[in-house]
Short mmCIF file of C-alpha atoms and ligand atoms in Angstrom, two decimals:
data_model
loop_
_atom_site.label_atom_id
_atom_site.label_comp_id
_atom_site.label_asym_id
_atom_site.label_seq_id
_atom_site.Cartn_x
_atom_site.Cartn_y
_atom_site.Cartn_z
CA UNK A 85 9.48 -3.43 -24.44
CA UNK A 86 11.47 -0.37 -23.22
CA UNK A 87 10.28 1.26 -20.33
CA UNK A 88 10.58 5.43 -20.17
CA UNK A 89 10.85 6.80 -16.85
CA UNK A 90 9.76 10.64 -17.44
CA UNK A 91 9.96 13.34 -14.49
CA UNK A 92 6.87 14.86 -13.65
CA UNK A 93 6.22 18.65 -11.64
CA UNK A 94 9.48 20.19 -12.88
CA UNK A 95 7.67 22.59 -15.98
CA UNK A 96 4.00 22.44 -16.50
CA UNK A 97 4.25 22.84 -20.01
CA UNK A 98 6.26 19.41 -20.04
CA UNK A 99 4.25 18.06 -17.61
CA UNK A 100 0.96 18.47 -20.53
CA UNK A 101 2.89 16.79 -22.84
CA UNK A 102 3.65 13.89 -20.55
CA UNK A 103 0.22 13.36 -19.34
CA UNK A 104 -1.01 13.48 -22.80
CA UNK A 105 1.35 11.12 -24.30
CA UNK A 106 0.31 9.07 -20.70
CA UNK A 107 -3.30 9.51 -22.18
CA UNK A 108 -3.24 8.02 -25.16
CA UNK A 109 -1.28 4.78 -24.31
CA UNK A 110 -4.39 4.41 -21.86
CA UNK A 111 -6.87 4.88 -24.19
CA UNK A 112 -5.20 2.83 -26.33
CA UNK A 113 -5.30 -0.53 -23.53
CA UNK A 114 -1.81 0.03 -22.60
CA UNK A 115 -0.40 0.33 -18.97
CA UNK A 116 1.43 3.39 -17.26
CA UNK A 117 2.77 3.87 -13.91
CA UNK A 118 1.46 7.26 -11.96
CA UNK A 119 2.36 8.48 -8.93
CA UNK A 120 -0.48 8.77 -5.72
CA UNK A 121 -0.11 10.40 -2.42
CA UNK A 122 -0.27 6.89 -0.97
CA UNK A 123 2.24 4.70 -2.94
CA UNK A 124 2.79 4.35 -7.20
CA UNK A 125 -0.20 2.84 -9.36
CA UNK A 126 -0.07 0.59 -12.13
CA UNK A 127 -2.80 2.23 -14.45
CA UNK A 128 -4.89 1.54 -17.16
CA UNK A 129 -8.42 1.82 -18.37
CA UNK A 130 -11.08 0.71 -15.85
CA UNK A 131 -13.59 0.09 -18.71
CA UNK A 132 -11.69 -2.05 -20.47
CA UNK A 133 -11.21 -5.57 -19.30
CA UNK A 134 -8.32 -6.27 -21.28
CA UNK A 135 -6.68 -3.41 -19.85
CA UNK A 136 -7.47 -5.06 -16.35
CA UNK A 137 -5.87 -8.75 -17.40
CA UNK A 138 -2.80 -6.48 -18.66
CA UNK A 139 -2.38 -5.53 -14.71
CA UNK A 140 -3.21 -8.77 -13.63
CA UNK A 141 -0.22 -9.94 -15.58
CA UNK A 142 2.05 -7.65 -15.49
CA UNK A 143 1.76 -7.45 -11.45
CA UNK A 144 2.08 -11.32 -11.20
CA UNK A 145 -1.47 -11.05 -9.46
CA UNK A 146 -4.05 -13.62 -9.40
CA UNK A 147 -7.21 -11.98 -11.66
CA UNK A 148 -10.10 -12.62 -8.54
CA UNK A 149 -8.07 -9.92 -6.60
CA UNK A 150 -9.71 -6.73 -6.94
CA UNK A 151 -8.28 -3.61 -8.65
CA UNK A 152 -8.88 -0.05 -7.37
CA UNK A 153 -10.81 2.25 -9.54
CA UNK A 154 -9.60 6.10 -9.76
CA UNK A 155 -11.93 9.13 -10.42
CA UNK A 156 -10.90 12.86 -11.02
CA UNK A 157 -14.20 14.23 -9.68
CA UNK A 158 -17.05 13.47 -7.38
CA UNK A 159 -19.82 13.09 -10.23
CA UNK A 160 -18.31 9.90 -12.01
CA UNK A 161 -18.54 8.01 -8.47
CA UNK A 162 -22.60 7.83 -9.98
CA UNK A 163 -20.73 6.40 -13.29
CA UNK A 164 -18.65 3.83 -11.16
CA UNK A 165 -21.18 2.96 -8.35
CA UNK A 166 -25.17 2.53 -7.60
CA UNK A 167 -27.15 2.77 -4.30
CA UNK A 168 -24.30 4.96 -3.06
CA UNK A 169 -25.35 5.70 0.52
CA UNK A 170 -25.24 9.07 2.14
CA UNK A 171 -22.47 8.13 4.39
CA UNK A 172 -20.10 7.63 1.05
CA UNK A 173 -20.60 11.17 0.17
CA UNK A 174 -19.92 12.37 3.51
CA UNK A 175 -17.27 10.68 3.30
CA UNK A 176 -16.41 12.11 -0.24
CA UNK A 177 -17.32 15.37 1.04
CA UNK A 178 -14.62 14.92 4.02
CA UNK A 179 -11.57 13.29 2.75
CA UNK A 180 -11.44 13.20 -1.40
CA UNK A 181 -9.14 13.99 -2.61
CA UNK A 182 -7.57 11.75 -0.79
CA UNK A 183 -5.90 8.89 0.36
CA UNK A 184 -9.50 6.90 1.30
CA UNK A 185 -10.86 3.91 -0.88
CA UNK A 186 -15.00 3.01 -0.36
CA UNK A 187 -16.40 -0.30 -1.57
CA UNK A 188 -19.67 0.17 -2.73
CA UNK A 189 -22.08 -1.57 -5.90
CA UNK A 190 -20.47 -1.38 -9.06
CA UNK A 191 -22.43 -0.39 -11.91
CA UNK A 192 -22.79 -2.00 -15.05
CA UNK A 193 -20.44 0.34 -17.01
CA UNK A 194 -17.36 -1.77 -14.50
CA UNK A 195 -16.75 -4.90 -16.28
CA UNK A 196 -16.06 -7.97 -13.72
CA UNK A 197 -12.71 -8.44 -14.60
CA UNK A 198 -11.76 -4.72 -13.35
CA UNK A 199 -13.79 -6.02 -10.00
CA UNK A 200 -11.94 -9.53 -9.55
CA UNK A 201 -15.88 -10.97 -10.43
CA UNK A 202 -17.38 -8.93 -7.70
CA UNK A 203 -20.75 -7.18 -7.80
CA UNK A 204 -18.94 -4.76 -5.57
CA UNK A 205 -15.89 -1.91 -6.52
CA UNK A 206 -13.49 0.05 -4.93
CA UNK A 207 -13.18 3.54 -5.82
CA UNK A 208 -10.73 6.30 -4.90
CA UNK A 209 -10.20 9.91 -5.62
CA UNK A 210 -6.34 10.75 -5.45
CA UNK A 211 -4.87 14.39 -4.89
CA UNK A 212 -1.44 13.83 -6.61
CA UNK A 213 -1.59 16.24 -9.40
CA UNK A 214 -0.22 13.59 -11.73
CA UNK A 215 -2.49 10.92 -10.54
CA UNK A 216 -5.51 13.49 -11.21
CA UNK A 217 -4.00 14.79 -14.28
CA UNK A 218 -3.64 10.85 -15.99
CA UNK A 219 -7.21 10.08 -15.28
CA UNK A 220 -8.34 13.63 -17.00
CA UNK A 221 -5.68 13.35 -20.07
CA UNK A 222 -7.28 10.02 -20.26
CA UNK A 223 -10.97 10.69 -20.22
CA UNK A 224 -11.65 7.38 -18.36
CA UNK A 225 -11.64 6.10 -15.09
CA UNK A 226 -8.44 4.13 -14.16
CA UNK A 227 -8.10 0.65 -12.65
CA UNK A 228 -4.98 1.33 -10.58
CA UNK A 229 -3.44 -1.42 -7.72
CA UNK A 230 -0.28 -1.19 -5.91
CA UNK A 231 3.09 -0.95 -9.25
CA UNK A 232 4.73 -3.29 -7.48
CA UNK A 233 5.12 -6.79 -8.35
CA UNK A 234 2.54 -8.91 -6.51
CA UNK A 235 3.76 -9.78 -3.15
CA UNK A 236 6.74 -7.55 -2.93
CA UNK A 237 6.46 -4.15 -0.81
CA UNK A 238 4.81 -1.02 -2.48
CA UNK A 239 6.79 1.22 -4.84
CA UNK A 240 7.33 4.41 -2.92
CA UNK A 241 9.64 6.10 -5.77
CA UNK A 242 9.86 5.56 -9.60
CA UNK A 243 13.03 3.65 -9.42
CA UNK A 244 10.96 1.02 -6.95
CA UNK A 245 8.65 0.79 -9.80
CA UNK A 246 11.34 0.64 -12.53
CA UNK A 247 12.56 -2.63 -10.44
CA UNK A 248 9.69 -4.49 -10.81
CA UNK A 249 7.90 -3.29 -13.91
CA UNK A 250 11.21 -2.83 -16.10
CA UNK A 251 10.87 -4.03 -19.77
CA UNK A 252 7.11 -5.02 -18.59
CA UNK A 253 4.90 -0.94 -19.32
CA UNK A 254 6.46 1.67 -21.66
CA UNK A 255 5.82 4.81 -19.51
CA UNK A 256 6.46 5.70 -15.79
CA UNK A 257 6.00 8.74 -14.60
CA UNK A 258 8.43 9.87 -11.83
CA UNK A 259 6.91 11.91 -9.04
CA UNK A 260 9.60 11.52 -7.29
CA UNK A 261 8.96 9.89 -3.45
CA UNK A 262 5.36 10.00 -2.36
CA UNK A 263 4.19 11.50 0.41
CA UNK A 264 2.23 9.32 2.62
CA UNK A 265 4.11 5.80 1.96
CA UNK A 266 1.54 3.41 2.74
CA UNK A 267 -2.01 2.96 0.15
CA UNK A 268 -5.18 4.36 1.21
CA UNK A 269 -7.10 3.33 4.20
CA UNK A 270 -10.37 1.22 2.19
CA UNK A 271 -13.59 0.72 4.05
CA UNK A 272 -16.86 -1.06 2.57
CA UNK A 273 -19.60 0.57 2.63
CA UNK A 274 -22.34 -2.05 1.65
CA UNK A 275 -22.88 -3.46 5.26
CA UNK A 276 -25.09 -2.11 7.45
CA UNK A 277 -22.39 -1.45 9.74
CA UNK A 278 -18.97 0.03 7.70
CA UNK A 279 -15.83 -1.99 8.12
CA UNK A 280 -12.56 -0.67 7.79
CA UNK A 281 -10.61 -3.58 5.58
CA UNK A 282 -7.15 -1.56 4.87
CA UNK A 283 -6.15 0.27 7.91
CA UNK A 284 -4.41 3.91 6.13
CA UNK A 285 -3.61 7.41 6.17
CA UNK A 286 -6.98 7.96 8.02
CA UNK A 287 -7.84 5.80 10.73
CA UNK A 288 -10.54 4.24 12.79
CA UNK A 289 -10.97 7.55 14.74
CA UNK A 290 -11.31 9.91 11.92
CA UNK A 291 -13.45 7.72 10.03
CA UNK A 292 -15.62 7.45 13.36
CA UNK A 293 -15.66 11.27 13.13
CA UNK A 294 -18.57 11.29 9.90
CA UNK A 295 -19.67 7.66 10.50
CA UNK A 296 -20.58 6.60 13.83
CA UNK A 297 -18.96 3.16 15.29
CA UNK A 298 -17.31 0.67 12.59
CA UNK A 299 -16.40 -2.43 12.12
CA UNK A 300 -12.72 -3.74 11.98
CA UNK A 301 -12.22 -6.89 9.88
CA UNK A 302 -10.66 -8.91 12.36
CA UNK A 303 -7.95 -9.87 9.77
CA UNK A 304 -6.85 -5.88 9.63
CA UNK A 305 -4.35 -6.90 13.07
CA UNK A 306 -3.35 -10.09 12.40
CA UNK A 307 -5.74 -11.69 14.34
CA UNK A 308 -7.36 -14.60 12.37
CA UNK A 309 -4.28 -15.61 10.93
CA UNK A 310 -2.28 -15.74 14.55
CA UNK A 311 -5.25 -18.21 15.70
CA UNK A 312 -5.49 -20.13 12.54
CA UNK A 313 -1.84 -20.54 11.94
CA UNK A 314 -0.01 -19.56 15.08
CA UNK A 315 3.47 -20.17 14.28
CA UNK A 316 4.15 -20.90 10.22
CA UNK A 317 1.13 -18.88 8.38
CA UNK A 318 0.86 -20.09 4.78
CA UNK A 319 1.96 -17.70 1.77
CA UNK A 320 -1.22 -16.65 1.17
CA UNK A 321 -0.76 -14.56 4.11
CA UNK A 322 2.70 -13.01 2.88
CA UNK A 323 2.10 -10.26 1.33
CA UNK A 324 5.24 -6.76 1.15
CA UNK A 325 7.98 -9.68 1.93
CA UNK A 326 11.61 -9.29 1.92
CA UNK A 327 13.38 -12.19 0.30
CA UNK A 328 14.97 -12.82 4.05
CA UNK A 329 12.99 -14.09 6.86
CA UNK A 330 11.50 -10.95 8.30
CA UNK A 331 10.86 -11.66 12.19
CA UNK A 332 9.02 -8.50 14.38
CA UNK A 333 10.22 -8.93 18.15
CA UNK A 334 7.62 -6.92 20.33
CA UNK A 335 7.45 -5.93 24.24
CA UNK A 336 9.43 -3.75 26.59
CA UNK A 337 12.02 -1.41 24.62
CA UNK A 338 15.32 -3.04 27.09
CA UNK A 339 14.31 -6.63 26.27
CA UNK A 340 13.33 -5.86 22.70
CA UNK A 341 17.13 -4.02 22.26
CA UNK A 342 18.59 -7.46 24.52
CA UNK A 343 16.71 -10.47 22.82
CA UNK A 344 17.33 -9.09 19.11
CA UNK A 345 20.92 -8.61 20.03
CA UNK A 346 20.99 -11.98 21.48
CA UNK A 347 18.96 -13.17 18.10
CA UNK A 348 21.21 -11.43 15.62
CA UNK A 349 24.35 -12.17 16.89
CA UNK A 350 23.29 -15.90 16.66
CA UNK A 351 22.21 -15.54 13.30
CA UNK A 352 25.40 -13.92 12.34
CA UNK A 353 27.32 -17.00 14.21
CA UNK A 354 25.57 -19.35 11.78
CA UNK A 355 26.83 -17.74 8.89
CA UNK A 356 23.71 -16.03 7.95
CA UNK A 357 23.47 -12.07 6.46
CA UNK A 358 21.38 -10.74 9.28
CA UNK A 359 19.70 -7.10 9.52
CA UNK A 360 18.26 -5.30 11.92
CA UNK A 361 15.03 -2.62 11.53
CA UNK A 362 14.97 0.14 14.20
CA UNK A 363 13.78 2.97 15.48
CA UNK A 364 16.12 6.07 15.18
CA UNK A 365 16.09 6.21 19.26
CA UNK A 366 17.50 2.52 19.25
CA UNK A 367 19.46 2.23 16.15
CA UNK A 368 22.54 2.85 17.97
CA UNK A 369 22.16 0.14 20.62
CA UNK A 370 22.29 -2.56 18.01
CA UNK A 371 25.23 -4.79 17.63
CA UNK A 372 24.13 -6.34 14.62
CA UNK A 373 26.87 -5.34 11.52
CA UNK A 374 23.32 -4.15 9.08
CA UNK A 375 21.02 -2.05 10.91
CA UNK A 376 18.75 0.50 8.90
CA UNK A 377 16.75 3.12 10.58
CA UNK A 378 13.32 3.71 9.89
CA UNK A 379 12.68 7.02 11.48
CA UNK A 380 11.74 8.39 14.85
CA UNK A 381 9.03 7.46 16.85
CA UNK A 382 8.16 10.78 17.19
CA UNK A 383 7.82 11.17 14.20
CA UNK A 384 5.53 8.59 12.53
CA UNK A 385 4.86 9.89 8.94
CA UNK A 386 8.29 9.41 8.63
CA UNK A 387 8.31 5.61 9.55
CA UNK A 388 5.18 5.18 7.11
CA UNK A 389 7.04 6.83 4.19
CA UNK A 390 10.14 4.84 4.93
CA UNK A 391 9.00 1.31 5.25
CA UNK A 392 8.43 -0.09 2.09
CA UNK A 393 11.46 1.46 1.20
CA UNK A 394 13.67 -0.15 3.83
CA UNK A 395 12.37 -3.49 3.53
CA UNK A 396 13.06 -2.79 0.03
CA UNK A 397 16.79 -2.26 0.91
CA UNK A 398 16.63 -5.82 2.86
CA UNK A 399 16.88 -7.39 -0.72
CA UNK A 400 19.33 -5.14 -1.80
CA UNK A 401 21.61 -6.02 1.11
CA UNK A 402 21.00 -10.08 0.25
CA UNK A 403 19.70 -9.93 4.28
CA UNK A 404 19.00 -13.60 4.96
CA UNK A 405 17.37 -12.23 8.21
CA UNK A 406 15.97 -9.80 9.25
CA UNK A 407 14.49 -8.84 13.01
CA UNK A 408 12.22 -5.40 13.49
CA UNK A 409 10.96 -4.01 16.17
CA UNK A 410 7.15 -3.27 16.63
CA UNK A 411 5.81 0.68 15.28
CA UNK A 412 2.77 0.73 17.27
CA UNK A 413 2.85 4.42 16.93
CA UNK A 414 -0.50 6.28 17.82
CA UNK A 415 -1.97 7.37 14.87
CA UNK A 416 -0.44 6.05 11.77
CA UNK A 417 0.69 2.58 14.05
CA UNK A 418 -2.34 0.24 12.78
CA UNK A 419 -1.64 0.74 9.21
CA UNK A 420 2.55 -0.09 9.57
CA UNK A 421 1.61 -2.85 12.00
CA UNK A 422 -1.11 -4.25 9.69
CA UNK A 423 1.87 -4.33 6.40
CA UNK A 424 4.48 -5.22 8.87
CA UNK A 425 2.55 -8.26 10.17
CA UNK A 426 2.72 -9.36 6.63
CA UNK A 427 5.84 -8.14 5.06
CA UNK A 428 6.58 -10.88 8.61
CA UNK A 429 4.71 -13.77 7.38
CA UNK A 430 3.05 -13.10 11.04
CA UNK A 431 6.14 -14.34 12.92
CA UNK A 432 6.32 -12.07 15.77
CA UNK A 433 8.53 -12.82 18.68
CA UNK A 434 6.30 -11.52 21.79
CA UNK A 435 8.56 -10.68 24.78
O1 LIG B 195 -3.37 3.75 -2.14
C1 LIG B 195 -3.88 2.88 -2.84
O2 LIG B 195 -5.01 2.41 -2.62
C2 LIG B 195 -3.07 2.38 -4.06
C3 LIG B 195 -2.90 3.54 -5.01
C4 LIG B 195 -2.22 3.14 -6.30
O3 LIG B 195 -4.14 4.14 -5.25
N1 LIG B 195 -3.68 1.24 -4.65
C5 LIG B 195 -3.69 0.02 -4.05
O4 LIG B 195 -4.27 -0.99 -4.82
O5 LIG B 195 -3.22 -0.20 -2.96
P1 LIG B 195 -4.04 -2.55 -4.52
O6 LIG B 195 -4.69 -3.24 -5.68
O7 LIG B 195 -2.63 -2.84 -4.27
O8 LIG B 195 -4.90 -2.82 -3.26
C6 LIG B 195 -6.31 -2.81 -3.38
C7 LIG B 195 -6.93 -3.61 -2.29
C8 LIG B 195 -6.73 -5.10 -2.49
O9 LIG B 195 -6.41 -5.67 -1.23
C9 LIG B 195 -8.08 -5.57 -2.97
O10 LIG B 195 -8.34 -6.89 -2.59
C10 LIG B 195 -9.02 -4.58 -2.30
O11 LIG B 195 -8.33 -3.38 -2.36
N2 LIG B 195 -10.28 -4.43 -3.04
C11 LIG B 195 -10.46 -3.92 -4.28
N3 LIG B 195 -11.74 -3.99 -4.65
C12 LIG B 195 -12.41 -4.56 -3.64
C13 LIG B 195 -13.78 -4.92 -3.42
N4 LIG B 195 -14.70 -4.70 -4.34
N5 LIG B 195 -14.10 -5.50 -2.24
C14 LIG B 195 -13.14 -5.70 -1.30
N6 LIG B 195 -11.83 -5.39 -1.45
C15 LIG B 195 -11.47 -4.83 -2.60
MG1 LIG B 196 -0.98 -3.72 -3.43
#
């Protein structure tokens, strides 16, 4: 199958045309890449289940994994959902469109292979114009995960998406690099208490704002796994991974700066391709011949947006290893923690 990568946002009149043509390969059970705000989706038709085993295989994911269903406006959340509590549509109210996913009951218009076989779904209402634009030129709801192949990093840019889905979906449509960098913060919503089970764009404090106190599932940090499996976590865990052996080295900035110098230059000795992940502050302090800035710590967005990129650019350097130092920046630093901490396998060197 060829795959078309066609530019969206540059003429609206093209853009129409694109989004219709988009449309009707949806309608018709086909697949199409869209950009979000949050990272690229791998669309097709909610409704349809054969649309949904399409993802499944085209991402490489196993089919009891959940997809994402996207909306265009608040009334087809009642199509979508039942017994939606209050606190959804506050939330609804507050933050769609938007980069926030809620799990509530699915209704029975959501077949169970859209919901990985759950009685529960996820639903989101993006604010990229294309995103929005798909699901109207469509006239359904669309099932929508992550476009990247399953267990590599997010696509943050059409050619990410062209890397993994080449020759796999006829149609991508290039928004050019998203804005946020990291998918949308999901919380579920049929507890008694909410619990936040993505960390995202919004975090615990905002969401705290219109709900009260949540809950964190305790995997969100890291924390199950590190007990269960302290030192060599099982695949199942690994989720975003480099090829290389990604390793995060936290604790005071000197002895972060010494050991992975110490670490790298070791590495090197031994003959392997070794890369370093810093901040733009450190960058210079490495000795290590690859090191790729992320951003500055003063500016987080701009880690967020770059990450899946740069660990991206880990396989294109062939980086056998690969040390990073801890983002534990104060808004956005749960959410790049939580996908470094698996991009990492959960090895973290703690200092
Ligand atoms: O920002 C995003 O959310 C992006 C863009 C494309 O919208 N989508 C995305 O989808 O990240 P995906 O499939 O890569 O991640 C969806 C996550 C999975 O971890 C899945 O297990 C979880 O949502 N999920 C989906 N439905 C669920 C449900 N009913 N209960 C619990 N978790 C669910
Ligand atoms: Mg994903």
């Amino acid at each position: 199958m060829q795959t078309d990568v066609v530019l969206f946002g540059a003429a609206p009149k093209e853009d129409e045309a694109l989004l219709q043509k988009a449309g009707k390969i949806i309608r018709e059970g086909g697949l199409v890449a869209m950009p979000t705000e949050t990272v690229y989706g791998l669309a097709g038709d909610a409704l349809n289940p054969s649309s949904s085993e399409k993802i499944y295989a085209a991402k490489g994911r196993p089919s009891d994994n959940p997809l994402i269903v996207h909306i265009a406006d608040m009334d087809s959340l009642q199509d979508i959902a039942v017994d939606i509590p209050d606190r959804a549509w506050k939330l609804a109210d507050r933050f769609w469109p938007g980069p926030l996913t809620m799990i509530l009951r699915k209704s029975a218009l959501v077949p169970g292979e859209t919901t990985g076989g759950l009685d529960t779904v996820a639903v989101r209402f993006p604010s990229h114009p294309a995103a929005r634009g798909l699901i109207k030129a469509s006239g359904r709801p669309l099932a929508a995960p992550s476009a990247n192949r399953s267990g590599r990093p997010s696509c943050t840019t059409a050619s990410h998406v062209l890397e993994d889905m080449n020759g796999i979906i006829p149609l991508i449509i290039d928004g050019g690099t998203v804005g946020i960098g990291l998918e949308s913060t999901i919380v579920d919503l049929t507890s008694d208490v909410p619990m936040l089970l993505r960390p995202g764009f919004i975090d615990v404090h905002t969401l705290e704002e219109i709900l009260g106190r949540i809950s964190v599932d305790p995997s969100v940090n890291g924390l199950t796994d590190k007990s269960a499996h302290p030192k060599a976590p099982g695949m199942k865990y690994k989720h975003y991974a480099p090829k290389g052996e990604l390793c995060i080295v936290k604790g005071p900035e000197e002895k972060v700066v010494e050991a992975i110098n110490a670490l790298s230059s070791e590495k090197e000795r031994e003959g392997k391709k070794t890369a370093v992940i810093a901040a733009e502050e450190t960058a210079s302090r490495y000795q290590c011949a690859l090191v790729r800035t992320i951003g500055s710590r003063s500016r987080e967005e701009e880690i967020a947006r770059n990450l899946f990129q740069v660990l991206r650019e880990m396989d294109d350097l062939g980086a056998d290893v690969i040390y990073t130092e801890e983002f534990d920046t104060p808004h956005l630093g749960m959410a790049i923690m939580n996908r470094l901490i698996r991009a990492a396998g959960h090895r973290i060197i703690r200092l």
